[in-house]
PDB file of N, CA and C in Angstrom:
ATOM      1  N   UNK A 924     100.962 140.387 144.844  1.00  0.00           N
ATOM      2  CA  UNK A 924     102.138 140.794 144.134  1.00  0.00           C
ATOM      3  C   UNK A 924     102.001 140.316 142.692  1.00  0.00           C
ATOM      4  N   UNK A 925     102.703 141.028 141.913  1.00  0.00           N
ATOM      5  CA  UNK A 925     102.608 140.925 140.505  1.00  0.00           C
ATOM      6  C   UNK A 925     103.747 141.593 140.034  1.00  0.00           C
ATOM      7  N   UNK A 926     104.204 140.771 138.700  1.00  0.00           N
ATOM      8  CA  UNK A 926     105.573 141.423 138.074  1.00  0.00           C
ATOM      9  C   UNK A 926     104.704 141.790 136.487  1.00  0.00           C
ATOM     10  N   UNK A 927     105.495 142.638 135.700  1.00  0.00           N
ATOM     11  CA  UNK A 927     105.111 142.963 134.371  1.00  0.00           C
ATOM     12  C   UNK A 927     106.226 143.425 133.731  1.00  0.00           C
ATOM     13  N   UNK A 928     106.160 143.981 132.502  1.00  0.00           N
ATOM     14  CA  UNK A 928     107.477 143.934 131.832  1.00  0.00           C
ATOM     15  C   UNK A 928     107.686 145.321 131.601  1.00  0.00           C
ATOM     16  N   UNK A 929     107.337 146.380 131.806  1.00  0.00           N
ATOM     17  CA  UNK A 929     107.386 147.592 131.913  1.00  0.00           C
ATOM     18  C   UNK A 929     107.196 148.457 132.976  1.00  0.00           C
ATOM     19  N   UNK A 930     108.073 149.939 133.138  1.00  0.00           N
ATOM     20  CA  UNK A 930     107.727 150.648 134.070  1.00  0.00           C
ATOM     21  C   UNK A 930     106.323 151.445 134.693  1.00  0.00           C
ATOM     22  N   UNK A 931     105.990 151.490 132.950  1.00  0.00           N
ATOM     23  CA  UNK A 931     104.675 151.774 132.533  1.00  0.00           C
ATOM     24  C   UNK A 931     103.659 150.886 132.694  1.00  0.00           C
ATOM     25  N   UNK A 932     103.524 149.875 132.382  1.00  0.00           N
ATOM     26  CA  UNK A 932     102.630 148.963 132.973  1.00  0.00           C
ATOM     27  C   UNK A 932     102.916 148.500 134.341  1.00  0.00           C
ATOM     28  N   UNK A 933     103.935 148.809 135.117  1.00  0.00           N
ATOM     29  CA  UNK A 933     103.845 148.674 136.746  1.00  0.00           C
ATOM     30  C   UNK A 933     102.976 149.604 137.309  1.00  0.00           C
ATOM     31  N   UNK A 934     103.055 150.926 136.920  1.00  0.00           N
ATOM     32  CA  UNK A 934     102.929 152.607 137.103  1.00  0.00           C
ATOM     33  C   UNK A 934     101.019 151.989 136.731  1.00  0.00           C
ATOM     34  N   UNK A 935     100.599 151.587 135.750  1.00  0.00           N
ATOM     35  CA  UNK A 935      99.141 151.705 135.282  1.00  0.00           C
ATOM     36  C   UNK A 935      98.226 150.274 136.255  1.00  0.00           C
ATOM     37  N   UNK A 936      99.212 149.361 136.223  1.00  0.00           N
ATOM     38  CA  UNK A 936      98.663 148.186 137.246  1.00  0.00           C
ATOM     39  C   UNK A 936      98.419 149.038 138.510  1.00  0.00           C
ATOM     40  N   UNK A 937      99.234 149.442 139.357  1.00  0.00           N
ATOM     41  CA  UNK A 937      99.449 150.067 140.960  1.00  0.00           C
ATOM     42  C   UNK A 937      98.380 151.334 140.628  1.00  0.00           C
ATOM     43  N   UNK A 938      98.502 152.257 139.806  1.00  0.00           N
ATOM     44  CA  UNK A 938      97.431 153.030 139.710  1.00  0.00           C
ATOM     45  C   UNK A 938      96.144 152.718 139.529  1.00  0.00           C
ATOM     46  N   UNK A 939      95.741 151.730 138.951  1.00  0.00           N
ATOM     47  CA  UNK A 939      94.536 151.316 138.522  1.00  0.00           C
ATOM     48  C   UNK A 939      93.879 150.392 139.787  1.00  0.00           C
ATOM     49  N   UNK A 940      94.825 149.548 140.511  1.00  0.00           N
ATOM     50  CA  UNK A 940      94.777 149.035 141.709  1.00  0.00           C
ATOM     51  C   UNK A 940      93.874 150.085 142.867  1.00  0.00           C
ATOM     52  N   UNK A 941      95.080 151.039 143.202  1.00  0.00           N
ATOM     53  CA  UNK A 941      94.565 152.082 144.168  1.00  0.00           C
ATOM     54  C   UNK A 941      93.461 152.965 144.101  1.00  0.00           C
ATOM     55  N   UNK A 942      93.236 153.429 142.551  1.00  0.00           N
ATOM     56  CA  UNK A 942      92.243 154.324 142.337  1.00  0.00           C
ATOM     57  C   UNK A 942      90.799 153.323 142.596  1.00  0.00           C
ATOM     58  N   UNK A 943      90.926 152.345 142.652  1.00  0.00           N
ATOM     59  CA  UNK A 943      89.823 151.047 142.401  1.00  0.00           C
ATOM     60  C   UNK A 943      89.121 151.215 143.831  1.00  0.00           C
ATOM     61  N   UNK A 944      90.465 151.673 144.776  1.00  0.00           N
ATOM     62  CA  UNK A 944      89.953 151.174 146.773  1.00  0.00           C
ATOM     63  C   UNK A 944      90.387 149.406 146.828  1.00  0.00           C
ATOM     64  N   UNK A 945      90.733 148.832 145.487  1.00  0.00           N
ATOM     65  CA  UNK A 945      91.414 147.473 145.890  1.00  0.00           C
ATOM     66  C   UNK A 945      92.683 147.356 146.699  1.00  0.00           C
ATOM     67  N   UNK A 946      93.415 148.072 146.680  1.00  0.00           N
ATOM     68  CA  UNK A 946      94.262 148.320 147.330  1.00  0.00           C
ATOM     69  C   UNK A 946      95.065 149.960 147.972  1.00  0.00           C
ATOM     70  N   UNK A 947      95.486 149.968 149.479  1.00  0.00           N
ATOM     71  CA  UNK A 947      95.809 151.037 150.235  1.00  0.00           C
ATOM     72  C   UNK A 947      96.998 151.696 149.304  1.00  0.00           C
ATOM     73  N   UNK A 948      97.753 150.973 148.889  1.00  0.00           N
ATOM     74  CA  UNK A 948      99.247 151.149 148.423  1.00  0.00           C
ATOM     75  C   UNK A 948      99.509 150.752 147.624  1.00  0.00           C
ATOM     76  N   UNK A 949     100.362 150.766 146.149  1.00  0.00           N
ATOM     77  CA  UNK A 949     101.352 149.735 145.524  1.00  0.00           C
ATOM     78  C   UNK A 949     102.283 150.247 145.421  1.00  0.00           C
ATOM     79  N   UNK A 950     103.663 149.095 145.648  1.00  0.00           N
ATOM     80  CA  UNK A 950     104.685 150.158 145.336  1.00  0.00           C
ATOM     81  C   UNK A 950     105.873 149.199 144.179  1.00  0.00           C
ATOM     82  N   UNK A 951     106.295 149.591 143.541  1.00  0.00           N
ATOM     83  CA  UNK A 951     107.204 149.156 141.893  1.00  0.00           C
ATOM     84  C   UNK A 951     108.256 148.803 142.428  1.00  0.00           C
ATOM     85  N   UNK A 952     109.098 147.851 142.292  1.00  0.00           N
ATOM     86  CA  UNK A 952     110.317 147.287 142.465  1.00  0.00           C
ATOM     87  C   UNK A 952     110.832 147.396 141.199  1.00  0.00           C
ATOM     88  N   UNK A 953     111.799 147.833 140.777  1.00  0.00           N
ATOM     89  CA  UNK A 953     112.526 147.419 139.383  1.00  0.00           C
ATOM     90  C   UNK A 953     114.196 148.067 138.995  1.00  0.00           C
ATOM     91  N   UNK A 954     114.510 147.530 138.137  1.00  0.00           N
ATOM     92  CA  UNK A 954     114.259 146.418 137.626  1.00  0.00           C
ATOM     93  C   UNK A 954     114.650 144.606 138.203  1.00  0.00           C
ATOM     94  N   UNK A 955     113.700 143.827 138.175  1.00  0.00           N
ATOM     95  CA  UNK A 955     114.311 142.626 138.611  1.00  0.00           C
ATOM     96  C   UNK A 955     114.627 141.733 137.366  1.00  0.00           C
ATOM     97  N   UNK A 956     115.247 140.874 137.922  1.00  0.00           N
ATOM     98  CA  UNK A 956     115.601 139.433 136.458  1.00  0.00           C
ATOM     99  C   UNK A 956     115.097 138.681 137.054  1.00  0.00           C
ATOM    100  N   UNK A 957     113.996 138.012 136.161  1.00  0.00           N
ATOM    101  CA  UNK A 957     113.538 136.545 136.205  1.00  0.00           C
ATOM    102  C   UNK A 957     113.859 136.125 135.475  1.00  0.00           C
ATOM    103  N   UNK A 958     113.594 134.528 135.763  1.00  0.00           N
ATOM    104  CA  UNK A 958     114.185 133.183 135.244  1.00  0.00           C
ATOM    105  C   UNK A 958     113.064 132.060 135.207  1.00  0.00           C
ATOM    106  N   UNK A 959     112.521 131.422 133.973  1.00  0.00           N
ATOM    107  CA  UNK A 959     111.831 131.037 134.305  1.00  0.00           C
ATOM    108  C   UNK A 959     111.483 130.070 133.457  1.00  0.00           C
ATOM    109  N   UNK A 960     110.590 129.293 133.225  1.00  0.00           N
ATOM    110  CA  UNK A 960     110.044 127.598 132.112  1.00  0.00           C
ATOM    111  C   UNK A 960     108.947 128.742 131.914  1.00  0.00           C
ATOM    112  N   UNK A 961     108.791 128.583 130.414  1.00  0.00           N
ATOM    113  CA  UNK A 961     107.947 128.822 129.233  1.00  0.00           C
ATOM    114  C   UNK A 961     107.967 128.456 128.084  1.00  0.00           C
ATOM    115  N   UNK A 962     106.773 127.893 128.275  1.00  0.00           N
ATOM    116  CA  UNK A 962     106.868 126.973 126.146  1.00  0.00           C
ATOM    117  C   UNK A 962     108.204 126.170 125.836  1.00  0.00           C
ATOM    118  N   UNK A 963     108.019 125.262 127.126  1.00  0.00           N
ATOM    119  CA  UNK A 963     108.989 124.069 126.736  1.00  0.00           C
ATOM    120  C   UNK A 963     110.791 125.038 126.921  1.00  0.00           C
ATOM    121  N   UNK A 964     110.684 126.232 127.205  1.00  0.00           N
ATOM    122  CA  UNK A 964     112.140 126.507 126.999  1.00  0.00           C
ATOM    123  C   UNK A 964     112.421 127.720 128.373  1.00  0.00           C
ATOM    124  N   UNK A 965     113.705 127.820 128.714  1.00  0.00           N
ATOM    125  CA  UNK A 965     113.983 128.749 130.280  1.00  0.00           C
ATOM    126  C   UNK A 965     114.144 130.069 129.073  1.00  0.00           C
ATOM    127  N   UNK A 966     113.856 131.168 129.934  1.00  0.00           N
ATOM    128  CA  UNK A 966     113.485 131.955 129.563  1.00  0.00           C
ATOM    129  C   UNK A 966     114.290 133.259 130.529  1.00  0.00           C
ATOM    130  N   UNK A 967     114.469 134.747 130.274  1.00  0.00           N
ATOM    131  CA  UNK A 967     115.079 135.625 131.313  1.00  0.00           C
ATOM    132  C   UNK A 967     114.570 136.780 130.526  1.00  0.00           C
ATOM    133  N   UNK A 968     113.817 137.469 131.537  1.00  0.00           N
ATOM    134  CA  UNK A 968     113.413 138.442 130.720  1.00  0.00           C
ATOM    135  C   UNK A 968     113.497 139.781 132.591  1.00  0.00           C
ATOM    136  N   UNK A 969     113.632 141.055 132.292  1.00  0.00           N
ATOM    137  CA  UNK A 969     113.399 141.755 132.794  1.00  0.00           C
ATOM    138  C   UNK A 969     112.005 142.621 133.327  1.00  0.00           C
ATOM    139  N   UNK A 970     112.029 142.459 134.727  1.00  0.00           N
ATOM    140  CA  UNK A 970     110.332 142.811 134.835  1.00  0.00           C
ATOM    141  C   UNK A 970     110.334 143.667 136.033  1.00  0.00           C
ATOM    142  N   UNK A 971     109.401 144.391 136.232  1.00  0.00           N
ATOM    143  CA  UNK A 971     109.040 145.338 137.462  1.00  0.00           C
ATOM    144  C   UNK A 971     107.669 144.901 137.926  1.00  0.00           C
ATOM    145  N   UNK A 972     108.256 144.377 139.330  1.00  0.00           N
ATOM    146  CA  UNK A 972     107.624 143.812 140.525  1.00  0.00           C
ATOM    147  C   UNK A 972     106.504 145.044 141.125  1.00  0.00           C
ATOM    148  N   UNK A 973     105.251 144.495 141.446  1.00  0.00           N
ATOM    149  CA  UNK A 973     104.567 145.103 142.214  1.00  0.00           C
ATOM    150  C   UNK A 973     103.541 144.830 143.523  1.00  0.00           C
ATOM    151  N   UNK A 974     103.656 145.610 144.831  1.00  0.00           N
ATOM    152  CA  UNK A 974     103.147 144.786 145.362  1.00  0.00           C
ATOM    153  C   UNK A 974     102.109 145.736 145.716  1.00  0.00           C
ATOM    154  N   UNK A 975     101.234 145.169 146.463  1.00  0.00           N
ATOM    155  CA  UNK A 975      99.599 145.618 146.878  1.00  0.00           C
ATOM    156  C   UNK A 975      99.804 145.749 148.345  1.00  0.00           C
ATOM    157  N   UNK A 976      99.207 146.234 148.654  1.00  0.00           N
ATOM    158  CA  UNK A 976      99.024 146.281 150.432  1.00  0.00           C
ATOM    159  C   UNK A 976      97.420 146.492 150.368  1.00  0.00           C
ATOM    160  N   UNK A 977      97.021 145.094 150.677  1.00  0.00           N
ATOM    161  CA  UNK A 977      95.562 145.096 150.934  1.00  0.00           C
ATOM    162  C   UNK A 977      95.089 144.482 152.143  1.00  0.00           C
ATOM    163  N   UNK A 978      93.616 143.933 151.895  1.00  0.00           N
ATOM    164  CA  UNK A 978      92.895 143.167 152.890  1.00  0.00           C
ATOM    165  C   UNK A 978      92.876 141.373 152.116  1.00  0.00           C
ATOM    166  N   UNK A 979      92.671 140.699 153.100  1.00  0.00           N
ATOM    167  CA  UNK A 979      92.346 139.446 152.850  1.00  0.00           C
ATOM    168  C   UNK A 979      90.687 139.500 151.834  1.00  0.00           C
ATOM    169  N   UNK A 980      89.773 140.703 152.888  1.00  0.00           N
ATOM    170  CA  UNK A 980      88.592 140.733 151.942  1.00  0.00           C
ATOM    171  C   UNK A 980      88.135 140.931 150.407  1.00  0.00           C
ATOM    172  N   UNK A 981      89.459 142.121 150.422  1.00  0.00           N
ATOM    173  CA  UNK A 981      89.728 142.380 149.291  1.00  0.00           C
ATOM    174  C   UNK A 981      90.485 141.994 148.382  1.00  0.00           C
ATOM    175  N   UNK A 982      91.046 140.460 148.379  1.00  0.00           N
ATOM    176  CA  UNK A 982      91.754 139.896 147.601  1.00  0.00           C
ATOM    177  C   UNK A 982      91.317 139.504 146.374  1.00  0.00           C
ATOM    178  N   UNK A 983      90.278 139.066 146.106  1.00  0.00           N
ATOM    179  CA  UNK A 983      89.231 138.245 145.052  1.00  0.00           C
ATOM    180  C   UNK A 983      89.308 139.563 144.051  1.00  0.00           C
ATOM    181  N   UNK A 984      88.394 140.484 144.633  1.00  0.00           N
ATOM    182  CA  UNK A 984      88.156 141.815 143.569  1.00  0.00           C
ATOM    183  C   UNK A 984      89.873 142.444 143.148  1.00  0.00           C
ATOM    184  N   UNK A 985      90.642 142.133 144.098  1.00  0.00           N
ATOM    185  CA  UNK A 985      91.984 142.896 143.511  1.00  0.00           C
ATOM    186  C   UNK A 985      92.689 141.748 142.380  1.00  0.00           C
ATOM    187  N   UNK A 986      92.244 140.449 142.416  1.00  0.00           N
ATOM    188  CA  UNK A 986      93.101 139.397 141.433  1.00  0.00           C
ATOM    189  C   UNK A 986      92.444 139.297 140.282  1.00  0.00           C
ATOM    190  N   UNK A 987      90.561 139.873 140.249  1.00  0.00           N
ATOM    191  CA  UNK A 987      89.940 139.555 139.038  1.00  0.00           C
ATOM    192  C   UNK A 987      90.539 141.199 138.432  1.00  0.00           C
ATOM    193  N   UNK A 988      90.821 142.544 139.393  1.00  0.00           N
ATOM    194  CA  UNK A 988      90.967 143.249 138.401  1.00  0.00           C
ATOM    195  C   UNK A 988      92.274 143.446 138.093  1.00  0.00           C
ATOM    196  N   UNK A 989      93.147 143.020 138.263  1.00  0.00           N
ATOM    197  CA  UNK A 989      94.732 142.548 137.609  1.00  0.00           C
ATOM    198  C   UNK A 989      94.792 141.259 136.926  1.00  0.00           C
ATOM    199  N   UNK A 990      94.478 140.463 136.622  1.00  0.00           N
ATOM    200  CA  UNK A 990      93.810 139.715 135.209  1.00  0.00           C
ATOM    201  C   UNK A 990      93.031 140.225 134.426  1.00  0.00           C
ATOM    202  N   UNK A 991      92.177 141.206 134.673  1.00  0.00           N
ATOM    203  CA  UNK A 991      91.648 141.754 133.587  1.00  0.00           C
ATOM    204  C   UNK A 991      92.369 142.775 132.992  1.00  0.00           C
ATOM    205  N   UNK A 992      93.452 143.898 133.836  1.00  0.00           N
ATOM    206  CA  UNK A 992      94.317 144.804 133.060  1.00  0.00           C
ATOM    207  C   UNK A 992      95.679 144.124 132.839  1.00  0.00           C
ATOM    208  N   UNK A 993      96.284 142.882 133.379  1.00  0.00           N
ATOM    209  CA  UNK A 993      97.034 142.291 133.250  1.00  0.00           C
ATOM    210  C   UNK A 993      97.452 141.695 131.570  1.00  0.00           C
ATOM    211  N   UNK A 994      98.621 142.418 130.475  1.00  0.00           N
ATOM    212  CA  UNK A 994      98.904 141.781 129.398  1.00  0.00           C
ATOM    213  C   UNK A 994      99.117 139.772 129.090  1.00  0.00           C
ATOM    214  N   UNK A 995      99.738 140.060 130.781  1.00  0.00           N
ATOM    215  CA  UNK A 995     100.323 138.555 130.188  1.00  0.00           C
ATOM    216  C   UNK A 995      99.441 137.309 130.268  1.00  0.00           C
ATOM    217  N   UNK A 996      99.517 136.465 129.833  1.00  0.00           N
ATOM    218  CA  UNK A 996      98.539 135.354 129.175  1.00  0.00           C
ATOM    219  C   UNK A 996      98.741 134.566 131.061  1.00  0.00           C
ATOM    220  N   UNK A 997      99.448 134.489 131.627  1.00  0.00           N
ATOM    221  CA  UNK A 997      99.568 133.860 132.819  1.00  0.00           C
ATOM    222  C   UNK A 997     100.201 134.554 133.891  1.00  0.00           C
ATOM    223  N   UNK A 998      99.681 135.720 134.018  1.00  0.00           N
ATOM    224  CA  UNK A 998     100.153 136.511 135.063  1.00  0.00           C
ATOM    225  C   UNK A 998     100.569 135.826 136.547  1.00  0.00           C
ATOM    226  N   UNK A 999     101.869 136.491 137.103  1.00  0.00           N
ATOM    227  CA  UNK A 999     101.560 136.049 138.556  1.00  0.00           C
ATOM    228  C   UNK A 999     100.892 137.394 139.157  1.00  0.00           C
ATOM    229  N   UNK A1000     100.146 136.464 140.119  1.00  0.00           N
ATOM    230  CA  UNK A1000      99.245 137.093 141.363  1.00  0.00           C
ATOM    231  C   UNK A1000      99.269 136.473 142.363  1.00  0.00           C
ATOM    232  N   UNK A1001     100.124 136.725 143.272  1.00  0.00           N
ATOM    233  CA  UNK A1001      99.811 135.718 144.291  1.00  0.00           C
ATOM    234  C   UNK A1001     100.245 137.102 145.815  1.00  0.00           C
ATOM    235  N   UNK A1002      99.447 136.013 146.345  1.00  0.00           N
ATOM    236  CA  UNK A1002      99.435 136.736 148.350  1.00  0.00           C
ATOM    237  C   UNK A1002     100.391 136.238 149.147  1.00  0.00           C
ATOM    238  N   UNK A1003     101.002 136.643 149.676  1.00  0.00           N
ATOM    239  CA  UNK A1003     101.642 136.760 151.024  1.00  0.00           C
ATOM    240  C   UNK A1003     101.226 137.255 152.420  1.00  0.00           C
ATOM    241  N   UNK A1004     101.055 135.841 153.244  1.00  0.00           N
ATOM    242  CA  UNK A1004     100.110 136.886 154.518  1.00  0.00           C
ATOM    243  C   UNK A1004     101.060 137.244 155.317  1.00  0.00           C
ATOM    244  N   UNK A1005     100.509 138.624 155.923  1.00  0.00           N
ATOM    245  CA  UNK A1005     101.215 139.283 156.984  1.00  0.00           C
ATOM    246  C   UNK A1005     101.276 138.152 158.455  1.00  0.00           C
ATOM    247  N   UNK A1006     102.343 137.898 159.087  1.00  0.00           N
ATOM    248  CA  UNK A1006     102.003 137.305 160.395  1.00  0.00           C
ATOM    249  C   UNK A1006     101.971 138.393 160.902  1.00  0.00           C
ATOM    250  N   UNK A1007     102.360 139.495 161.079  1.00  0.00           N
ATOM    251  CA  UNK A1007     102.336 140.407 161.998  1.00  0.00           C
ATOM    252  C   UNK A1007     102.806 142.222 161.446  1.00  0.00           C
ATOM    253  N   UNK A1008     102.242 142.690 161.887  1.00  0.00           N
ATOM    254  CA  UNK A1008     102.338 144.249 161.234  1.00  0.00           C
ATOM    255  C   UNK A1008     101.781 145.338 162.570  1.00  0.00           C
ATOM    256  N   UNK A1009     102.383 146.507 162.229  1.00  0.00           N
ATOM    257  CA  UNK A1009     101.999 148.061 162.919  1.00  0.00           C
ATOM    258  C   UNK A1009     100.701 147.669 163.082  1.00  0.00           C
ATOM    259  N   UNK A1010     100.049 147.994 164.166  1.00  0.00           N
ATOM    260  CA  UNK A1010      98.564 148.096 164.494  1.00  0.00           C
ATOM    261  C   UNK A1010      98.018 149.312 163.553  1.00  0.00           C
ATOM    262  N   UNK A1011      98.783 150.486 163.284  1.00  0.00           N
ATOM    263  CA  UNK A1011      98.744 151.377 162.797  1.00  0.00           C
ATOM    264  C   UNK A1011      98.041 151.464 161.652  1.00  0.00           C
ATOM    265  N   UNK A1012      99.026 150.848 160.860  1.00  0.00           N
ATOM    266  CA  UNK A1012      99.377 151.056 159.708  1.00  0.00           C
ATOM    267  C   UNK A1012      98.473 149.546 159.020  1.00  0.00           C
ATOM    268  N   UNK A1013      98.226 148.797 159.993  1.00  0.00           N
ATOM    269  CA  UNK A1013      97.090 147.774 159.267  1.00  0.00           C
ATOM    270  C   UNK A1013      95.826 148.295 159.339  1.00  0.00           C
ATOM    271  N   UNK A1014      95.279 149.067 160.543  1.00  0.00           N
ATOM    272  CA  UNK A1014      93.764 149.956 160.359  1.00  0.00           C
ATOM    273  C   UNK A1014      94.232 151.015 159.318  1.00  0.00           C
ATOM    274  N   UNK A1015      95.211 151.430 158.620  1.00  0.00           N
ATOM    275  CA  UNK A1015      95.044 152.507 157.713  1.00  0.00           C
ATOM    276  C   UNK A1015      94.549 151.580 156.293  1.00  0.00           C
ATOM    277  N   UNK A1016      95.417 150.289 155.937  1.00  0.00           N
ATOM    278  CA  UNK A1016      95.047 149.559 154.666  1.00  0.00           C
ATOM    279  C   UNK A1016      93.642 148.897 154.246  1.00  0.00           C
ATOM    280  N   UNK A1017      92.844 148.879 156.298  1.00  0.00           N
ATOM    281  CA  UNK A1017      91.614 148.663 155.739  1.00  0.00           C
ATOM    282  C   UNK A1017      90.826 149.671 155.767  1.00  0.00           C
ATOM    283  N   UNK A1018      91.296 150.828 156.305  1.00  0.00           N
ATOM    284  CA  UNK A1018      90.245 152.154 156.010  1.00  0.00           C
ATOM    285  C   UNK A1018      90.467 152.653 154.624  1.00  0.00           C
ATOM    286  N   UNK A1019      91.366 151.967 153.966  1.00  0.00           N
ATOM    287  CA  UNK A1019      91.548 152.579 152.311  1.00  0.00           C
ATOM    288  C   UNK A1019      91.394 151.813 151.188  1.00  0.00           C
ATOM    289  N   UNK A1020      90.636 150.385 151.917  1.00  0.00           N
ATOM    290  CA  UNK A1020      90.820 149.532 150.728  1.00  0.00           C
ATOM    291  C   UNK A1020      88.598 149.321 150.803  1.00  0.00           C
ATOM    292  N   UNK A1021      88.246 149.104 149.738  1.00  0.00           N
ATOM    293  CA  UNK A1021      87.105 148.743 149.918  1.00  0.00           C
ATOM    294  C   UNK A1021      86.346 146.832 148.857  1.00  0.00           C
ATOM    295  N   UNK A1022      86.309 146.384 149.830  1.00  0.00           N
ATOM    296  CA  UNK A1022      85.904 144.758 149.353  1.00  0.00           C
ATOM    297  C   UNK A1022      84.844 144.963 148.672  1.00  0.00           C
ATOM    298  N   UNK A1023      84.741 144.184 147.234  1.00  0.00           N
ATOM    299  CA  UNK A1023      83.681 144.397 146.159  1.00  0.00           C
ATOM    300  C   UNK A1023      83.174 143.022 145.721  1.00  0.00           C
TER     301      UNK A1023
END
């Protein structure tokens, strides 16, 4: 998952994600409010959330290439593991994701 400050840069992260095979899915949450410590001061800025639906294998190659298209100087990237999901629908995320 990853937040950014535009609809457009949610839309180019999740696209650039999927077209990659790093990830099956992304899908845009927005708009959310964060709250947050930066440079000594709290901060609130508006951002659109995105999340990935990948593999564990494919985590490494999906975090180096959202730091590399990622603007912000300290992006979040972070994972959430599934305890449990569709049998389904978890063989579809690894037939669409490819580990690099």
């Amino acid at each position: 998952m990853t937040t950014t400050d535009s609809a457009e840069k949610a839309q180019q992260l999740a696209q650039g994600a999927v077209e990659a095979r790093l990830a099956a899915c992304a899908q845009i949450s927005a708009p959310v409010t964060s709250v947050y410590h930066w440079q000594n001061a709290v901060e609130t800025a508006e951002e659109w959330q995105v999340l990935f639906k990948t593999t564990p294998a494919c985590y490494d190659a999906l975090e180096a290439h959202l730091t590399a298209a990622h603007d912000y100087e300290t992006p979040e990237i972070i994972a959430v593991p599934v305890v449990r999901g569709n049998a389904a629908y978890a063989n579809w995320v690894r037939a669409e994701t490819v580990a690099r």
